[in-house]
Amino acid sequence: VIGGGKATQAKVRKVFSSCKHTLFDVAEDMQSKRQEFKATFTRIGNDYPDHADRLVALARQFMGLNNNVVLSVRFLPHWWWRTAVAASAVAVVAVAVVVGKRRGASALTRGG
């Protein structure tokens, strides 16, 4: 699982106990960084009041993305290669049978 903060990943771990998590914290003290982030947006909103509503909406969207969890889902099952090998073997045998029958039939039509 990639994404979400520590709290989100703890919730995910309860559901998917065997999943592995990757966290990329930007600082040891994430709480202070969140406060700095919020203060920065508040300051920008105060400096540019005409854009404050848009800025709040974008900050909300950004923080929402931070709380999303991206699940990694295996596209092919772990046993796909065995099935592919077996299907290939069956195909090779089928081709060999068809070629053998054609060669046998052509030998009969030639009088051999």
Coordinates of N, CA and C in Angstrom, one line a residue:
V1 N 0.9 -1.2 0.0 CA 0.0 0.0 0.0 C 0.9 1.2 0.0
I2 N 0.6 2.1 -0.9 CA 1.3 3.4 -1.0 C 0.3 4.5 -0.8
G3 N 0.5 5.4 0.1 CA -0.4 6.5 0.3 C -1.0 6.5 1.6
G4 N -1.6 7.6 2.0 CA -2.2 7.8 3.3 C -1.1 8.1 4.3
G5 N -1.6 8.6 5.4 CA -0.6 8.9 6.5 C -0.6 7.7 7.4
K6 N 0.1 7.9 8.5 CA 0.3 6.7 9.5 C -1.0 6.2 10.0
A7 N -1.9 7.2 10.3 CA -3.2 6.8 10.8 C -4.0 6.0 9.8
T8 N -4.0 6.4 8.6 CA -4.7 5.7 7.5 C -4.1 4.4 7.3
Q9 N -2.8 4.3 7.3 CA -2.2 3.0 7.1 C -2.4 2.0 8.2
A10 N -2.6 2.5 9.4 CA -2.9 1.7 10.6 C -4.3 1.1 10.3
K11 N -5.2 1.9 9.8 CA -6.6 1.3 9.5 C -6.5 0.3 8.4
V12 N -5.7 0.5 7.4 CA -5.6 -0.5 6.3 C -5.0 -1.8 6.9
R13 N -4.0 -1.6 7.8 CA -3.4 -2.8 8.3 C -4.4 -3.7 9.1
K14 N -5.4 -3.1 9.6 CA -6.4 -3.9 10.3 C -7.2 -4.8 9.3
V15 N -7.4 -4.2 8.1 CA -8.2 -4.9 7.1 C -7.3 -5.9 6.3
F16 N -6.1 -5.4 5.9 CA -5.2 -6.2 5.1 C -3.9 -6.4 6.0
S17 N -4.0 -7.4 6.9 CA -2.9 -7.5 7.8 C -1.6 -7.9 7.2
S18 N -1.6 -8.5 6.0 CA -0.3 -8.9 5.4 C 0.2 -7.9 4.5
C19 N -0.4 -6.8 4.3 CA 0.1 -5.8 3.3 C 1.3 -5.1 3.8
K20 N 2.1 -4.6 2.9 CA 3.3 -3.8 3.3 C 3.0 -2.4 3.0
H21 N 3.5 -1.5 3.8 CA 3.3 -0.1 3.7 C 4.6 0.6 3.3
T22 N 4.4 1.7 2.6 CA 5.5 2.6 2.3 C 5.1 4.0 2.7
L23 N 5.8 4.5 3.6 CA 5.5 5.9 4.1 C 6.7 6.8 3.6
F24 N 6.3 8.0 3.1 CA 7.3 8.9 2.7 C 7.0 10.2 3.5
D25 N 7.3 10.3 4.8 CA 7.1 11.5 5.6 C 8.1 12.5 5.2
V26 N 7.7 13.8 5.1 CA 8.6 14.8 4.8 C 9.4 15.4 6.0
A27 N 8.9 15.0 7.2 CA 9.6 15.4 8.4 C 9.3 14.4 9.5
E28 N 10.1 14.5 10.5 CA 9.9 13.6 11.7 C 8.6 14.1 12.4
D29 N 8.4 15.4 12.6 CA 7.3 15.9 13.3 C 6.2 16.3 12.3
M30 N 5.4 15.4 11.8 CA 4.4 15.7 10.8 C 3.3 16.7 11.3
Q31 N 3.1 16.6 12.6 CA 2.0 17.5 13.1 C 2.4 19.0 13.0
S32 N 3.7 19.3 13.3 CA 4.1 20.7 13.1 C 4.2 21.1 11.6
K33 N 4.5 20.1 10.7 CA 4.5 20.4 9.3 C 3.1 20.7 8.8
R34 N 2.1 20.0 9.3 CA 0.7 20.2 9.0 C 0.3 21.6 9.4
Q35 N 0.7 22.0 10.6 CA 0.4 23.3 11.1 C 1.0 24.4 10.2
E36 N 2.3 24.2 9.8 CA 3.0 25.1 9.0 C 2.3 25.2 7.6
F37 N 1.8 24.1 7.1 CA 1.1 24.0 5.8 C -0.1 24.9 5.9
K38 N -0.9 24.6 7.0 CA -2.2 25.4 7.2 C -1.9 26.9 7.3
A39 N -0.9 27.2 8.1 CA -0.5 28.6 8.3 C -0.1 29.3 7.0
T40 N 0.6 28.6 6.2 CA 1.0 29.1 4.9 C -0.2 29.5 4.0
F41 N -1.1 28.5 4.0 CA -2.3 28.8 3.2 C -3.2 29.9 3.8
T42 N -3.2 30.0 5.1 CA -4.0 31.1 5.7 C -3.3 32.4 5.4
R43 N -2.0 32.5 5.5 CA -1.3 33.7 5.2 C -1.5 34.1 3.7
I44 N -1.4 33.1 2.8 CA -1.7 33.4 1.4 C -3.1 33.9 1.2
G45 N -4.1 33.3 1.9 CA -5.5 33.7 1.8 C -5.7 35.1 2.3
N46 N -4.9 35.5 3.4 CA -5.0 36.8 3.9 C -4.4 37.8 3.0
D47 N -3.3 37.4 2.3 CA -2.6 38.3 1.4 C -3.4 38.5 0.1
Y48 N -4.1 37.5 -0.3 CA -4.9 37.6 -1.6 C -6.3 37.2 -1.3
P49 N -7.1 38.0 -0.7 CA -8.4 37.7 -0.3 C -9.4 37.4 -1.5
D50 N -9.1 37.9 -2.7 CA -9.9 37.6 -3.8 C -9.8 36.1 -4.2
H51 N -8.7 35.4 -3.8 CA -8.5 34.0 -4.2 C -8.7 33.1 -3.0
A52 N -9.1 33.6 -1.9 CA -9.2 32.8 -0.7 C -10.1 31.6 -0.8
D53 N -11.3 31.7 -1.4 CA -12.2 30.6 -1.6 C -11.6 29.5 -2.4
R54 N -11.0 29.9 -3.5 CA -10.3 28.9 -4.4 C -9.2 28.2 -3.7
L55 N -8.4 29.0 -2.9 CA -7.3 28.4 -2.2 C -7.8 27.4 -1.2
V56 N -8.8 27.7 -0.5 CA -9.4 26.8 0.5 C -9.8 25.5 -0.2
A57 N -10.5 25.6 -1.4 CA -10.9 24.4 -2.1 C -9.7 23.6 -2.5
L58 N -8.7 24.2 -3.0 CA -7.5 23.5 -3.5 C -6.8 22.8 -2.3
A59 N -6.7 23.5 -1.1 CA -6.1 22.9 0.0 C -6.9 21.7 0.5
R60 N -8.2 21.8 0.5 CA -9.1 20.7 0.9 C -8.8 19.5 -0.1
Q61 N -8.7 19.8 -1.4 CA -8.5 18.7 -2.4 C -7.1 18.1 -2.1
F62 N -6.1 18.9 -1.9 CA -4.8 18.4 -1.6 C -4.8 17.4 -0.4
M63 N -5.4 17.9 0.7 CA -5.4 17.1 1.9 C -6.2 15.8 1.7
G64 N -7.3 15.9 0.9 CA -8.1 14.7 0.6 C -7.2 13.7 -0.1
L65 N -6.4 14.2 -1.1 CA -5.5 13.2 -1.8 C -4.5 12.6 -0.8
N66 N -4.1 13.3 0.1 CA -3.1 12.8 1.1 C -3.7 11.7 1.9
N67 N -5.0 11.7 2.1 CA -5.7 10.7 2.9 C -6.2 9.5 2.1
N68 N -6.0 9.6 0.8 CA -6.4 8.4 -0.1 C -5.4 7.3 0.1
V69 N -5.9 6.1 -0.1 CA -5.0 4.9 -0.1 C -5.1 4.3 -1.4
V70 N -3.9 4.0 -1.9 CA -3.8 3.4 -3.2 C -3.5 1.9 -3.0
L71 N -4.3 1.0 -3.4 CA -4.1 -0.4 -3.2 C -3.4 -1.0 -4.5
S72 N -2.4 -1.8 -4.2 CA -1.7 -2.4 -5.3 C -2.4 -3.8 -5.5
V73 N -3.0 -4.0 -6.6 CA -3.7 -5.3 -6.9 C -2.9 -6.0 -8.0
R74 N -2.6 -7.2 -7.7 CA -1.9 -8.0 -8.7 C -2.8 -8.3 -9.9
F75 N -2.3 -7.9 -11.1 CA -3.1 -8.0 -12.3 C -3.2 -9.5 -12.7
L76 N -2.2 -10.2 -12.6 CA -2.2 -11.7 -12.9 C -2.1 -12.5 -11.7
P77 N -2.8 -13.6 -11.5 CA -2.7 -14.4 -10.3 C -1.3 -15.0 -10.3
H78 N -0.9 -15.4 -9.1 CA 0.5 -16.0 -9.0 C 0.7 -17.3 -9.7
W79 N -0.4 -18.0 -10.1 CA -0.2 -19.2 -10.8 C -0.3 -19.1 -12.4
W80 N -0.3 -17.9 -12.9 CA -0.6 -17.7 -14.3 C 0.5 -18.3 -15.2
W81 N 1.7 -18.3 -14.7 CA 2.8 -18.9 -15.5 C 2.6 -20.4 -15.7
R82 N 2.1 -21.1 -14.7 CA 1.9 -22.5 -14.8 C 0.8 -22.8 -15.9
T83 N -0.2 -22.0 -15.8 CA -1.3 -22.2 -16.8 C -0.8 -21.9 -18.2
A84 N 0.1 -20.8 -18.3 CA 0.6 -20.5 -19.7 C 1.5 -21.6 -20.2
V85 N 2.3 -22.2 -19.3 CA 3.2 -23.3 -19.7 C 2.3 -24.5 -20.2
A86 N 1.3 -24.8 -19.4 CA 0.4 -26.0 -19.7 C -0.3 -25.7 -21.1
A87 N -0.8 -24.5 -21.2 CA -1.5 -24.1 -22.5 C -0.6 -24.2 -23.7
S88 N 0.6 -23.8 -23.5 CA 1.6 -23.8 -24.6 C 2.0 -25.3 -24.9
A89 N 2.1 -26.1 -23.9 CA 2.4 -27.5 -24.2 C 1.2 -28.2 -24.9
V90 N 0.0 -27.9 -24.5 CA -1.2 -28.4 -25.2 C -1.2 -27.9 -26.7
A91 N -0.9 -26.7 -26.9 CA -0.9 -26.1 -28.2 C 0.2 -26.8 -29.1
V92 N 1.4 -27.1 -28.5 CA 2.4 -27.7 -29.3 C 2.0 -29.1 -29.7
V93 N 1.4 -29.9 -28.7 CA 1.0 -31.2 -29.0 C -0.1 -31.2 -30.1
A94 N -1.1 -30.3 -30.0 CA -2.1 -30.2 -31.0 C -1.6 -29.9 -32.4
V95 N -0.6 -29.0 -32.5 CA 0.0 -28.7 -33.8 C 0.7 -29.9 -34.3
A96 N 1.4 -30.7 -33.4 CA 2.2 -31.9 -33.8 C 1.2 -32.9 -34.3
V97 N 0.1 -33.1 -33.7 CA -0.9 -34.0 -34.1 C -1.5 -33.7 -35.5
V98 N -1.8 -32.4 -35.7 CA -2.4 -31.9 -37.0 C -1.4 -32.1 -38.1
V99 N -0.1 -31.7 -37.8 CA 0.9 -31.9 -38.8 C 1.1 -33.4 -39.1
G100 N 1.1 -34.2 -38.1 CA 1.3 -35.6 -38.3 C 0.2 -36.2 -39.1
K101 N -1.0 -35.8 -38.9 CA -2.2 -36.3 -39.6 C -2.1 -35.8 -41.1
R102 N -1.7 -34.6 -41.3 CA -1.6 -34.1 -42.7 C -0.5 -34.8 -43.4
R103 N 0.6 -35.1 -42.8 CA 1.7 -35.8 -43.5 C 1.2 -37.2 -43.8
G104 N 0.5 -37.8 -42.9 CA 0.0 -39.2 -43.1 C -1.0 -39.2 -44.2
A105 N -1.9 -38.2 -44.3 CA -2.9 -38.2 -45.4 C -2.2 -37.9 -46.7
S106 N -1.2 -37.0 -46.7 CA -0.6 -36.7 -48.0 C 0.2 -37.9 -48.5
A107 N 0.8 -38.7 -47.6 CA 1.5 -39.9 -48.0 C 0.5 -40.9 -48.6
L108 N -0.7 -41.0 -48.1 CA -1.7 -41.9 -48.6 C -2.1 -41.5 -50.0
T109 N -2.3 -40.2 -50.2 CA -2.8 -39.7 -51.5 C -1.7 -39.8 -52.5
R110 N -0.4 -39.9 -52.1 CA 0.7 -40.0 -53.1 C 0.9 -41.5 -53.4
G111 N 0.2 -42.3 -52.6 CA 0.4 -43.8 -52.9 C 1.5 -44.4 -52.1
G112 N 1.9 -43.7 -51.0 CA 3.0 -44.2 -50.2 C 2.6 -45.0 -49.2

